[in-house]
Amino acid sequence: MKLGFSPADEAFRAECAAWLQAEMTGEFADIRGIPNLCDAIPRRKEWEQRLGEAGWGCIGWPRKWGGRDATIAQQVIFAEEYARAGAPNRINHIGVELAGPTILAFGSEEQKARYLPEIAAGRQIWCQGYSEPNAGSDLANVKTKARLEGGEWVVNGQKVWTSLAHYSDMIFVVARSEEGSAGPKGLSFLLMDMDQPGIEVRPIRQINGEAEFNETFLTDARCAADAMLGAAGEGWKVAMALLAFERGVSTLGQQMQFRNELDAVIDAARANGKAADPVIRQKIARAEIGLRLMRYGALRMLSGTDLAAIDGAALTYKIQWATWRRNLGELGMEVLGQAGEVASGDHYSWPTLPNLFLFSRSDTIYGGTNQIQRNLIAERGLGLPREPRGQA
Amino acid sequence: MEFAFTDEQAMIAETVRGFFAENATSERTRKAMAADGIDRELWSSFANELGLAGIGLPEEHGGAGLGMVEMALVAEAAGAQVAALPLLGHVMIGQAIARGGSEAQKAEWLPRLAAGELIATAAWAPKLSVADGRISGTFPFLPHGASADLLLVHSGSEAWIVDLKGAGVSVQAHVTMDQTRPFATATLDGAQGEQLADGDAAIAGALAAGWICLAAEALGGAQATLDRTVAYSKERVQFGRQIGSFQAYKHRLADMMIEIEQARSAVYWAACAVDEGSDEAQVALHSAKAFCADTYFMCAGNMIQLHGGIGFTWEHDAHLFFKRARSIQTLLGDGQWHREQVASAVLGAAA
């Protein structure tokens, strides 16, 4: 058991750190450290393409599709250095971390060739068509319908909480393709172009004033018959695999971002004297401990060979980080006091800590609420009996 | 990236788990509780048959030559059974001598410690006076102190070991809530102390070992409370359902697992950081001690609650875990103190 990384990995760290530093202090200095996800979208698109050109867009993918065949350790290191350099949140997170790996796992060679190089190059932004007004936590309750018509899937329904749909080129849609089916059966996983008359996107303004996510209406929206991952009616399997990617390596990059956020709280406490308050000191110590334990928990999972144990630890990770970050948001406001409640400009827009306070209320909801996570941990991690369920 | 057990470490973990599960039974622990809190037969097979008393001690002095990660695996397995063993004082004095003793001191003491011949205890934050190597002072809350042969005391950057059976020593045993690790008070009145060659190294070694031992015991104990409660929740039927199918019940068990997985990372992080001499070692030690103790207490409290009335009885083992957890929370510095050490590392010293 070792804490650190190998000399080869540290050399890789130096390489990517140097590149990221140069970009973030050079041509892309204007988008360094921006806290919000919807600011400077055109520049962020340029940044995605710069990452792609330099081969840093999707380093965990095979070289053949624009990746670097990076090991898990290298992916962790890149994620750390990415956040350390203050590089902005990836607007193509869904494409890089979710759509790409799912296409790699389930796509035909033709599908891989069609989508993967575009994502790797930073030219194709993806969004996620999972949730619906009545299918959030109960995802198997999807009502959006797909029917095959003249060599095309014709899709009707409504998706919601579609992050960055208004800036996306592609969406993957979980739709019910078998008439009369219920629950996880009869679903298909479709890859659709956003730029078509059948898709209408309406932004939803959220708690912090931003509009990062959307309602997405599908009215006779179309895609080719073969723009589907997995077999018709077996979309649930694909959808679940994708959620596993969501809980995998991609979450590790968050930790350096969390480090930056905790450092912002610490800096604020130093600046206004709260760093001397013993109660605040205890809370900052708890946050520091929690952050370190997330890091070593993640390294433990990713280093592990005992898959059963890793699965158990991995199940707990979402609720850990989400709860930690929500608490950090509250701590940030406690440190700032009333100063945190006044925006710096003349419109409803927030600097890092108040934005964290507001935004982090979503962390314990999206990707499976804390309550759903506890059910998963109890049923899959501890083998407890399922709660009796009603009919769909 | 190798933050996972080596094959050898995995084997040690499996061996010690099996050993404690088989031997440190509730019946034997309760028998030891009624006496001085030490299962001597267990201690003897622990030291002699398995050679585990020398786990963190150097090979040239009869130890197994392994590190804090391996020591933590042993303490974790012992903690899972709330074993009545004098492990805490043993690892503290062993590391004090291994890291801060002269060659002669190592040669004299370590083989005897590795063989389990001596029972040791250690004082936390003592107030003492020393004149010509003779030590005076009152040392309360010594774990297994009434049964111990050796006492480790320290002050500033000096550390001594004292023969508790020697002249000028009187020991008062106490009735302690956790009967698996009863406390005693030693009063030294000019007792002969043997000063360790490098006091700073001795104290640092003792505290690191003590904190890891307690954190690992807490981890093992917390996991055991979860495992036992999960098993119970699948057996017990109420309202026509296994109680483990009720969400209110499940969510508390899930919360236990969430904390335990973090506690597991904390223990191995701290142990590994000490073994590697990492810059993070102090923060890791304070984090592990504070976090694991709180996790254990939360889990042991839930164990009682989730067992209902039976969990409140003397007959059920839940109280053994609960009392051990409570005791770990204050041994060698409470949570607030440890978190303040972390805060000092992050924010600078308190004003």
XYZ file of C-alpha atoms in Angstrom:
743
model
C 0.000 0.000 0.000
C 1.444 3.321 -1.104
C 0.165 6.869 -1.012
C 1.857 8.388 -3.991
C 2.244 8.004 -7.712
C 5.134 6.461 -9.629
C 7.963 8.604 -11.081
C 6.533 7.993 -14.574
C 3.163 9.262 -13.387
C 4.790 12.295 -11.814
C 6.533 13.001 -15.115
C 3.129 12.839 -16.787
C 1.855 15.256 -14.129
C 4.618 17.710 -14.948
C 3.804 17.474 -18.635
C 0.106 18.150 -18.357
C 0.547 20.742 -15.595
C 2.963 22.722 -17.745
C 0.614 22.662 -20.722
C -2.429 23.653 -18.660
C -0.557 26.438 -16.879
C 0.647 27.868 -20.153
C -2.876 27.927 -21.606
C -4.509 29.285 -18.479
C -2.005 32.091 -18.089
C -1.827 32.674 -21.840
C -4.476 32.583 -24.497
C -7.264 31.314 -22.234
C -6.488 33.414 -19.160
C -9.856 35.152 -19.583
C -11.783 32.003 -18.654
C -9.531 30.873 -15.847
C -11.397 30.118 -12.628
C -14.849 31.269 -13.760
C -17.311 29.775 -11.292
C -20.443 29.538 -13.392
C -21.216 26.932 -15.985
C -23.000 29.171 -18.465
C -20.579 32.083 -18.662
C -18.438 32.616 -21.745
C -19.868 29.705 -23.701
C -18.223 30.628 -27.056
C -14.815 30.820 -25.361
C -15.449 27.547 -23.605
C -16.236 25.924 -26.933
C -12.907 27.221 -28.222
C -11.259 25.798 -25.134
C -12.809 22.369 -25.755
C -11.340 22.467 -29.251
C -7.931 23.521 -27.979
C -7.970 20.566 -25.590
C -8.903 18.341 -28.499
C -6.199 19.646 -30.839
C -3.538 19.104 -28.187
C -4.786 15.597 -27.408
C -5.986 16.389 -23.904
C -9.693 16.197 -24.612
C -10.415 12.577 -23.716
C -7.196 11.122 -22.435
C -8.741 7.902 -21.110
C -9.998 6.888 -24.540
C -8.081 4.689 -26.975
C -5.625 6.513 -29.238
C -7.537 5.254 -32.229
C -10.459 7.512 -31.273
C -8.514 10.582 -30.255
C -7.542 9.606 -26.735
C -4.208 8.803 -25.126
C -4.878 5.365 -23.654
C -4.208 7.043 -20.325
C -4.167 4.818 -17.253
C -6.547 5.512 -14.405
C -3.666 7.058 -12.465
C -2.949 9.401 -15.357
C -6.615 10.334 -15.633
C -6.645 11.165 -11.942
C -3.504 13.240 -12.314
C -4.856 15.110 -15.313
C -8.095 15.859 -13.484
C -6.121 17.176 -10.521
C -3.888 19.368 -12.609
C -6.814 20.581 -14.672
C -8.534 21.911 -11.564
C -5.287 23.142 -10.030
C -4.644 25.267 -13.096
C -8.085 26.836 -12.700
C -9.254 25.542 -16.070
C -13.027 25.998 -16.476
C -15.554 23.225 -15.989
C -15.831 21.176 -19.164
C -18.979 22.112 -21.011
C -18.702 18.777 -22.790
C -18.514 16.762 -19.597
C -21.483 14.681 -20.789
C -19.873 13.949 -24.145
C -16.434 13.167 -22.778
C -17.297 11.266 -19.638
C -20.680 9.733 -20.385
C -21.604 9.561 -24.074
C -18.087 8.654 -25.224
C -17.464 5.758 -22.833
C -20.976 4.442 -23.477
C -20.438 4.541 -27.244
C -17.082 2.821 -26.723
C -18.785 0.089 -24.735
C -21.933 -0.444 -26.804
C -21.422 1.233 -30.167
C -20.726 -0.418 -33.523
C -17.447 0.430 -35.261
C -19.408 2.684 -37.560
C -20.977 4.531 -34.613
C -17.609 4.909 -32.925
C -16.122 6.361 -36.094
C -19.047 8.743 -36.485
C -19.116 10.202 -32.970
C -15.916 9.619 -31.040
C -13.443 11.675 -33.101
C -15.865 14.610 -33.075
C -16.170 14.502 -29.274
C -12.424 14.072 -28.865
C -11.812 17.083 -31.074
C -14.107 19.203 -28.933
C -16.464 19.865 -31.836
C -19.518 17.965 -30.626
C -21.191 18.876 -27.343
C -23.586 16.349 -25.835
C -26.446 16.472 -23.379
C -28.347 13.815 -21.499
C -31.999 12.934 -22.128
C -32.822 10.788 -19.127
C -35.107 12.585 -16.688
C -38.715 13.396 -17.398
C -41.312 15.233 -15.332
C -42.509 11.859 -13.994
C -39.285 9.927 -14.322
C -36.623 11.417 -12.119
C -35.581 9.098 -9.339
C -37.953 6.544 -10.842
C -36.116 6.518 -14.144
C -37.784 3.335 -15.399
C -41.004 5.326 -15.584
C -39.892 6.968 -18.848
C -42.877 7.899 -21.061
C -41.153 9.409 -24.096
C -42.112 7.213 -27.063
C -40.080 6.136 -30.072
C -41.586 4.366 -33.085
C -39.867 3.163 -36.218
C -41.213 4.836 -39.350
C -39.695 4.666 -42.803
C -36.169 3.842 -41.643
C -36.189 6.443 -38.881
C -37.046 6.581 -35.214
C -39.738 9.145 -34.566
C -39.660 10.362 -30.988
C -42.300 12.170 -28.943
C -42.169 13.239 -25.337
C -40.588 15.614 -22.895
C -37.268 15.535 -21.083
C -36.301 17.796 -18.233
C -33.160 18.918 -16.350
C -31.259 18.621 -19.635
C -28.020 20.351 -18.665
C -26.550 22.602 -21.359
C -29.071 21.368 -23.950
C -29.183 24.912 -25.342
C -25.495 24.663 -26.268
C -25.415 21.009 -27.303
C -25.098 19.377 -30.692
C -26.265 15.896 -29.701
C -28.529 14.316 -27.113
C -28.919 10.719 -26.041
C -32.518 9.889 -25.314
C -33.958 7.010 -23.338
C -37.330 6.327 -24.927
C -40.013 3.676 -24.783
C -39.835 1.850 -28.091
C -42.215 -0.992 -27.309
C -45.854 -0.038 -27.138
C -47.425 -1.064 -23.839
C -44.161 -1.939 -22.125
C -43.529 -0.804 -18.575
C -40.594 -0.310 -16.228
C -37.106 -1.023 -17.475
C -38.349 -3.239 -20.319
C -38.987 -1.965 -23.825
C -36.704 1.071 -23.652
C -34.202 2.099 -26.316
C -31.148 4.340 -26.173
C -31.132 6.779 -29.100
C -28.492 9.227 -30.297
C -30.148 12.317 -31.746
C -29.106 15.561 -33.417
C -30.240 18.604 -31.477
C -30.406 20.760 -34.581
C -33.755 19.688 -36.006
C -37.273 21.089 -36.029
C -38.628 18.339 -33.745
C -36.541 19.421 -30.767
C -37.374 22.516 -28.768
C -35.332 23.615 -25.787
C -36.654 25.899 -23.064
C -34.145 26.986 -20.424
C -35.170 26.688 -16.774
C -33.936 29.417 -14.484
C -32.477 27.911 -11.378
C -31.926 28.880 -7.754
C -28.718 30.844 -8.410
C -30.229 32.827 -11.270
C -28.429 30.909 -13.995
C -30.116 28.764 -16.619
C -27.890 25.772 -16.989
C -30.567 23.197 -17.585
C -33.634 22.961 -19.728
C -36.879 21.384 -20.633
C -36.461 19.550 -23.928
C -39.585 18.876 -25.984
C -39.482 16.168 -28.630
C -42.268 16.463 -31.208
C -41.837 14.011 -34.075
C -38.103 14.403 -33.573
C -36.111 12.037 -35.735
C -32.952 9.992 -35.913
C -31.756 7.246 -38.213
C -32.829 3.693 -37.390
C -29.268 2.731 -36.612
C -28.579 5.730 -34.331
C -29.179 3.544 -31.329
C -26.828 1.996 -28.770
C -27.502 -1.616 -27.891
C -30.493 -3.485 -29.217
C -34.010 -2.075 -29.495
C -35.798 -2.603 -26.196
C -32.554 -3.054 -24.271
C -31.839 0.584 -23.581
C -32.054 0.124 -19.836
C -28.844 -1.883 -19.809
C -27.069 0.892 -21.704
C -28.567 3.580 -19.490
C -27.411 1.833 -16.333
C -23.913 1.293 -17.688
C -23.729 5.002 -18.406
C -24.657 5.796 -14.817
C -21.767 3.599 -13.720
C -19.420 5.735 -15.846
C -20.907 8.779 -14.178
C -19.839 7.410 -10.813
C -16.390 6.364 -12.005
C -13.130 8.113 -12.689
C -14.810 11.304 -13.845
C -15.774 12.202 -10.289
C -12.154 12.351 -9.201
C -11.450 15.561 -11.023
C -13.910 17.216 -8.722
C -11.604 16.903 -5.806
C -9.103 19.482 -6.882
C -12.009 21.771 -7.653
C -13.302 21.046 -4.144
C -9.817 21.898 -2.862
C -10.075 25.253 -4.615
C -13.503 25.832 -3.079
C -12.359 24.938 0.421
C -9.335 27.193 -0.049
C -11.725 29.998 -0.965
C -13.539 29.437 2.342
C -10.217 29.406 4.196
C -9.077 32.593 2.468
C -12.357 34.300 3.344
C -12.008 33.222 6.993
C -8.477 34.585 7.123
C -9.516 37.815 5.489
C -12.365 38.640 7.872
C -10.935 37.212 11.093
C -13.298 34.227 11.382
C -10.223 31.988 11.192
C -9.737 32.704 14.886
C -13.246 31.557 15.857
C -12.963 28.116 17.495
C -16.311 26.973 16.110
C -15.334 27.942 12.577
C -11.970 26.262 13.106
C -13.711 23.004 14.013
C -15.906 23.229 10.936
C -13.006 23.986 8.629
C -11.095 21.073 10.141
C -14.083 18.798 9.461
C -14.216 20.007 5.867
C -10.479 19.486 5.450
C -10.703 15.969 6.882
C -13.687 15.151 4.684
C -11.859 16.319 1.576
C -8.755 14.288 2.334
C -10.848 11.212 3.039
C -12.672 11.601 -0.266
C -9.350 11.700 -2.033
C -7.976 8.617 -0.367
C -11.302 6.864 -0.692
C -11.220 7.507 -4.417
C -7.609 6.362 -4.706
C -8.497 3.257 -2.737
C -11.331 2.459 -5.115
C -9.282 3.086 -8.209
C -6.253 1.157 -6.943
C -8.251 -1.747 -5.643
C -8.338 -5.231 -6.964
C -11.048 -6.516 -4.640
C -14.021 -5.657 -6.817
C -16.681 -6.421 -4.230
C -15.079 -4.077 -1.726
C -14.587 -1.417 -4.382
C -18.222 -1.587 -5.385
C -19.269 -1.004 -1.809
C -16.959 1.950 -1.382
C -17.936 3.357 -4.779
C -21.612 3.250 -3.906
C -21.009 5.574 -0.976
C -19.015 8.120 -2.937
C -21.795 10.164 -4.523
C -23.520 10.885 -1.238
C -20.177 11.621 0.403
C -19.076 14.305 -1.971
C -22.525 15.776 -2.476
C -23.110 16.138 1.241
C -19.598 17.411 1.850
C -20.010 20.100 -0.788
C -23.450 21.175 0.387
C -22.023 21.553 3.890
C -19.090 23.514 2.488
C -21.528 25.886 0.797
C -23.204 26.520 4.140
C -19.837 26.971 5.844
C -18.784 29.479 3.193
C -21.853 31.581 3.945
C -21.281 31.250 7.679
C -17.764 32.567 7.200
C -18.873 35.425 4.947
C -21.772 36.441 7.164
C -24.099 39.061 5.708
C -21.515 40.083 3.141
C -22.317 36.827 1.358
C -25.888 37.926 0.757
C -25.087 40.964 -1.361
C -24.071 40.550 -4.995
C -21.035 42.490 -6.133
C -22.664 43.912 -9.248
C -26.060 45.262 -10.180
C -27.604 42.010 -11.336
C -28.399 38.671 -9.746
C -25.044 36.940 -10.153
C -22.764 35.459 -7.514
C -19.078 35.067 -6.825
C -17.640 31.699 -5.883
C -18.847 31.120 -2.330
C -22.427 32.370 -2.487
C -22.761 30.598 -5.838
C -21.442 27.423 -4.227
C -23.955 27.806 -1.417
C -26.843 28.013 -3.872
C -25.583 25.620 -6.526
C -24.614 22.881 -4.079
C -28.257 22.355 -3.143
C -28.432 20.492 -6.468
C -25.527 18.185 -5.661
C -27.625 16.117 -3.272
C -30.371 15.793 -5.914
C -28.923 15.205 -9.390
C -27.386 11.893 -10.368
C -29.624 10.222 -7.766
C -30.792 12.016 -4.634
C -29.197 11.309 -1.279
C -32.316 9.312 -0.413
C -32.041 7.186 -3.563
C -28.318 6.770 -2.883
C -29.077 5.451 0.589
C -31.468 2.913 -0.899
C -28.776 1.821 -3.365
C -26.194 1.494 -0.619
C -28.580 -0.466 1.570
C -29.841 -2.782 -1.166
C -26.700 -3.273 -3.271
C -23.999 -2.569 -0.739
C -25.523 -4.230 2.305
C -27.872 -6.722 0.650
C -30.985 -5.520 2.458
C -34.406 -6.468 1.105
C -36.002 -4.140 -1.415
C -38.723 -1.819 -0.301
C -42.018 -3.129 -1.715
C -42.873 -1.115 -4.866
C -46.107 -0.077 -6.470
C -47.131 -0.902 -10.031
C -45.670 1.335 -12.719
C -1.269 4.260 -7.903
C -1.107 1.500 -5.341
C -3.325 2.554 -2.471
C -4.454 -1.040 -2.033
C -3.182 -3.907 0.071
C -0.267 -5.984 -1.093
C -0.892 -9.728 -1.191
C 0.986 -10.067 2.077
C -1.119 -7.394 3.739
C -4.319 -9.012 2.514
C -3.128 -12.298 3.957
C -2.318 -10.754 7.320
C -5.761 -9.148 7.398
C -7.455 -12.451 6.703
C -5.382 -14.310 9.274
C -5.989 -11.861 12.098
C -9.697 -11.583 11.308
C -10.004 -15.328 11.558
C -7.921 -15.488 14.719
C -9.932 -12.891 16.610
C -13.298 -14.112 15.370
C -12.489 -17.590 16.579
C -10.780 -16.769 19.852
C -11.928 -13.387 21.091
C -15.454 -14.604 21.631
C -18.042 -12.734 23.617
C -17.847 -15.361 26.317
C -14.092 -15.001 26.750
C -14.190 -11.240 26.589
C -16.863 -11.161 29.287
C -14.761 -13.441 31.455
C -11.821 -11.056 31.082
C -14.099 -8.104 31.840
C -14.999 -9.655 35.164
C -11.278 -9.830 35.987
C -8.685 -7.223 34.928
C -9.796 -6.756 31.324
C -7.118 -8.963 29.786
C -7.741 -12.337 28.187
C -4.327 -13.781 28.991
C -4.784 -16.905 26.965
C -5.638 -14.734 23.978
C -2.641 -12.489 24.616
C -0.379 -15.497 24.837
C -1.517 -17.051 21.566
C -1.542 -13.591 19.947
C 2.097 -13.063 20.901
C 3.520 -16.558 20.723
C 1.537 -18.596 18.213
C 0.965 -15.800 15.714
C 3.926 -13.571 16.571
C 1.625 -10.563 16.339
C 2.973 -8.704 19.361
C 6.065 -7.948 17.288
C 4.177 -6.762 14.232
C 5.542 -3.212 14.113
C 8.924 -3.996 15.676
C 12.227 -4.491 13.846
C 13.270 -8.003 12.894
C 16.711 -7.792 14.494
C 14.989 -7.429 17.856
C 12.512 -10.239 17.488
C 9.804 -8.319 15.679
C 8.106 -9.022 12.383
C 9.697 -5.989 10.728
C 6.423 -4.703 9.357
C 4.930 -1.246 9.520
C 1.945 0.721 10.701
C -0.315 -0.540 7.927
C 0.131 -4.093 9.187
C -0.224 -2.965 12.803
C -3.464 -1.249 11.842
C -4.781 -4.457 10.290
C -4.165 -6.236 13.585
C -5.814 -3.508 15.654
C -8.763 -3.427 13.264
C -9.352 -7.149 13.671
C -8.968 -6.905 17.454
C -11.395 -3.992 17.523
C -13.966 -5.918 15.519
C -14.272 -8.326 18.443
C -13.710 -5.751 21.208
C -10.870 -8.064 22.219
C -9.691 -7.745 25.813
C -6.032 -7.178 25.014
C -3.473 -4.616 26.240
C -2.702 -3.659 22.665
C -2.737 0.123 22.998
C 0.036 0.494 25.594
C 1.948 -2.279 23.898
C 2.174 -0.585 20.509
C 2.900 2.789 22.064
C 5.818 1.658 24.169
C 7.073 -0.596 21.382
C 7.222 2.274 18.905
C 8.679 4.617 21.524
C 11.596 2.275 22.061
C 11.935 1.203 18.415
C 12.102 4.813 17.244
C 13.631 6.607 20.204
C 15.577 3.999 22.119
C 19.342 3.514 22.043
C 20.646 0.280 20.524
C 21.080 -1.087 24.024
C 17.528 -0.131 24.973
C 16.138 -1.746 21.845
C 18.132 -4.914 22.488
C 16.928 -5.066 26.066
C 13.246 -4.299 25.686
C 12.016 -5.089 22.192
C 12.479 -8.876 22.261
C 10.535 -9.068 25.499
C 7.761 -6.895 24.109
C 7.665 -8.925 20.904
C 7.317 -12.083 22.968
C 4.408 -10.603 24.893
C 6.246 -11.046 28.187
C 5.469 -7.538 29.340
C 2.257 -5.608 29.576
C 2.650 -1.926 28.928
C 0.686 1.258 29.341
C 1.248 4.893 28.517
C 0.290 8.229 30.002
C -1.296 10.994 27.948
C -0.356 14.652 28.602
C 1.256 13.934 31.969
C 2.385 16.422 34.599
C 5.523 15.217 36.238
C 8.726 16.261 37.909
C 12.095 14.638 37.396
C 15.163 14.781 39.622
C 18.240 12.666 38.873
C 16.216 10.305 36.680
C 13.659 9.814 39.456
C 10.128 10.628 38.456
C 7.279 11.929 40.567
C 3.722 12.654 39.562
C 0.214 11.279 39.288
C -0.753 9.561 36.045
C -4.471 8.936 35.641
C -6.455 6.979 33.022
C -3.718 4.490 32.221
C -5.243 1.817 29.955
C -4.845 -1.608 31.580
C -2.671 0.276 34.048
C -3.377 -1.981 37.024
C -2.051 -5.007 35.127
C 0.879 -3.326 33.425
C 4.573 -3.898 34.038
C 5.827 -0.864 32.156
C 4.706 2.735 31.918
C 5.660 5.247 29.249
C 5.663 8.881 30.366
C 6.870 11.943 28.558
C 7.321 15.638 29.077
C 8.498 18.193 26.577
C 10.983 16.347 24.437
C 11.936 13.726 27.009
C 10.481 10.257 27.413
C 10.981 7.612 30.068
C 9.888 4.099 30.756
C 9.139 3.206 34.341
C 8.929 -0.222 35.977
C 5.484 -0.221 37.552
C 6.470 -3.027 39.891
C 9.454 -1.045 41.180
C 10.034 1.110 44.261
C 8.190 4.399 44.632
C 5.207 3.282 42.547
C 1.664 2.757 43.695
C -1.154 1.862 41.339
C -4.865 2.302 41.963
C -7.214 0.273 39.758
C -10.511 1.857 38.710
C -13.894 0.526 37.763
C -14.140 1.738 34.185
C -17.203 1.959 31.965
C -15.397 0.015 29.223
C -14.367 -3.088 31.127
C -12.301 -4.378 28.222
C -9.785 -1.614 28.801
C -9.995 -0.547 32.453
C -8.054 2.466 33.659
C -5.775 2.841 36.648
C -3.963 5.743 38.265
C -0.255 5.373 38.990
C 1.372 7.564 41.606
C 5.122 7.855 41.276
C 7.131 9.180 44.170
C 10.737 9.323 43.030
C 10.369 6.160 40.941
C 13.347 5.203 38.808
C 12.812 6.110 35.154
C 14.846 4.953 32.201
C 15.174 7.841 29.781
C 14.895 6.960 26.118
C 17.775 8.164 23.977
C 15.765 10.303 21.551
C 12.733 11.680 23.345
C 11.169 13.454 20.373
C 11.345 10.371 18.187
C 10.053 8.182 21.008
C 7.053 10.418 21.708
C 6.217 10.850 18.046
C 6.444 7.084 17.505
C 4.298 6.314 20.530
C 1.583 8.797 19.661
C 1.445 7.796 16.009
C 1.103 4.144 16.984
C -1.464 4.939 19.658
C -3.620 7.060 17.370
C -3.487 4.527 14.556
C -4.265 1.715 16.962
C -7.340 3.502 18.280
C -8.503 4.602 14.824
C -8.104 1.069 13.487
C -9.869 -0.474 16.485
C -12.670 2.000 15.888
C -12.857 1.028 12.214
C -13.022 -2.673 13.034
C -15.587 -2.073 15.734
C -17.742 0.137 13.542
C -17.748 -2.414 10.721
C -18.701 -5.134 13.210
C -21.649 -3.113 14.509
C -22.821 -2.639 10.933
C -22.390 -6.301 9.999
C -24.199 -7.496 13.092
C -27.033 -5.026 12.682
C -27.475 -5.882 9.004
C -27.694 -9.558 9.932
C -30.277 -8.799 12.600
C -32.342 -6.663 10.256
C -32.689 -9.582 7.872
C -33.779 -11.989 10.623
C -36.207 -9.856 12.531
C -39.717 -9.671 11.096
C -42.255 -7.021 12.125
C -45.461 -5.918 10.390
C -45.000 -8.956 8.184
C -41.677 -7.769 6.727
C -37.997 -8.087 7.497
C -37.248 -4.868 9.331
C -34.293 -4.313 7.004
C -36.782 -3.609 4.207
C -38.052 -0.451 5.942
C -36.530 2.670 4.527
C -36.092 4.368 7.894
C -33.992 1.408 8.953
C -32.069 1.097 5.703
C -31.063 4.698 5.603
C -29.445 4.518 9.021
C -27.488 1.452 7.976
C -26.476 3.205 4.765
C -25.266 6.180 6.789
C -23.141 3.819 8.844
C -21.568 2.375 5.724
C -20.886 5.823 4.284
C -18.998 6.869 7.417
C -17.196 3.534 7.707
C -15.853 3.709 4.153
C -14.356 7.104 4.976
C -12.977 5.780 8.255
C -11.322 2.961 6.326
C -9.587 5.447 4.054
C -8.543 7.453 7.119
C -6.857 4.537 8.874
C -4.851 3.363 5.886
C -3.972 6.896 4.862
C -2.585 7.642 8.321
C -0.755 4.333 8.650
C 0.718 4.598 5.178
C 1.727 8.230 5.708
C 3.615 7.304 8.881
C 5.305 4.344 7.185
C 6.385 6.551 4.283
C 7.417 9.489 6.463
C 5.029 11.639 4.420
C 4.551 15.365 5.081
C 0.879 14.567 5.493
C 1.443 12.213 8.406
C 0.423 14.566 11.235
C -2.746 15.772 9.538
C -3.538 12.181 8.610
C -3.108 10.962 12.191
C -5.304 13.664 13.691
C -7.899 13.165 10.962
C -7.978 9.424 11.478
C -8.249 9.555 15.256
C -11.029 12.151 15.262
C -13.006 10.741 12.343
C -12.845 7.062 13.229
C -13.761 7.602 16.869
C -16.856 9.585 15.881
C -17.792 7.011 13.256
C -17.542 4.187 15.749
C -19.641 6.001 18.318
C -22.342 6.798 15.764
C -22.395 3.200 14.559
C -22.427 1.654 18.018
C -25.258 3.967 19.071
C -27.204 2.957 15.968
C -26.547 -0.683 16.744
C -28.345 -0.327 20.062
C -31.212 1.654 18.573
C -31.708 -0.673 15.620
C -31.749 -3.769 17.810
C -34.549 -2.332 19.898
C -34.910 -3.483 23.509
C -32.508 -6.390 23.188
C -29.768 -3.924 22.231
C -30.076 -2.267 25.624
C -29.447 -5.433 27.616
C -26.237 -6.545 29.279
C -26.634 -9.905 27.602
C -26.296 -8.454 24.095
C -22.832 -7.406 22.895
C -23.974 -4.003 21.663
C -22.897 -2.331 24.896
C -19.364 -3.679 24.566
C -19.004 -1.833 21.257
C -20.792 1.239 22.563
C -18.577 1.586 25.627
C -15.388 0.906 23.706
C -16.426 3.541 21.167
C -17.100 6.101 23.883
C -13.739 5.368 25.472
C -11.863 5.729 22.179
C -13.416 9.149 21.685
C -11.502 10.590 24.632
C -8.377 8.423 24.741
C -5.227 10.211 23.544
C -6.976 13.479 22.784
C -10.661 14.088 22.060
C -12.148 14.961 18.686
C -12.115 18.706 19.283
C -8.440 18.626 20.166
C -7.515 16.579 17.123
C -9.598 18.776 14.817
C -7.935 21.840 16.276
C -4.584 20.295 15.307
C -5.895 19.925 11.762
C -7.198 23.497 11.856
C -3.798 24.723 13.012
C -2.150 22.958 10.107
C -4.588 24.538 7.663
C -5.219 27.952 9.204
C -2.226 28.499 11.432
C -2.260 28.449 15.220
C -5.301 29.706 17.099
C -5.176 33.364 18.081
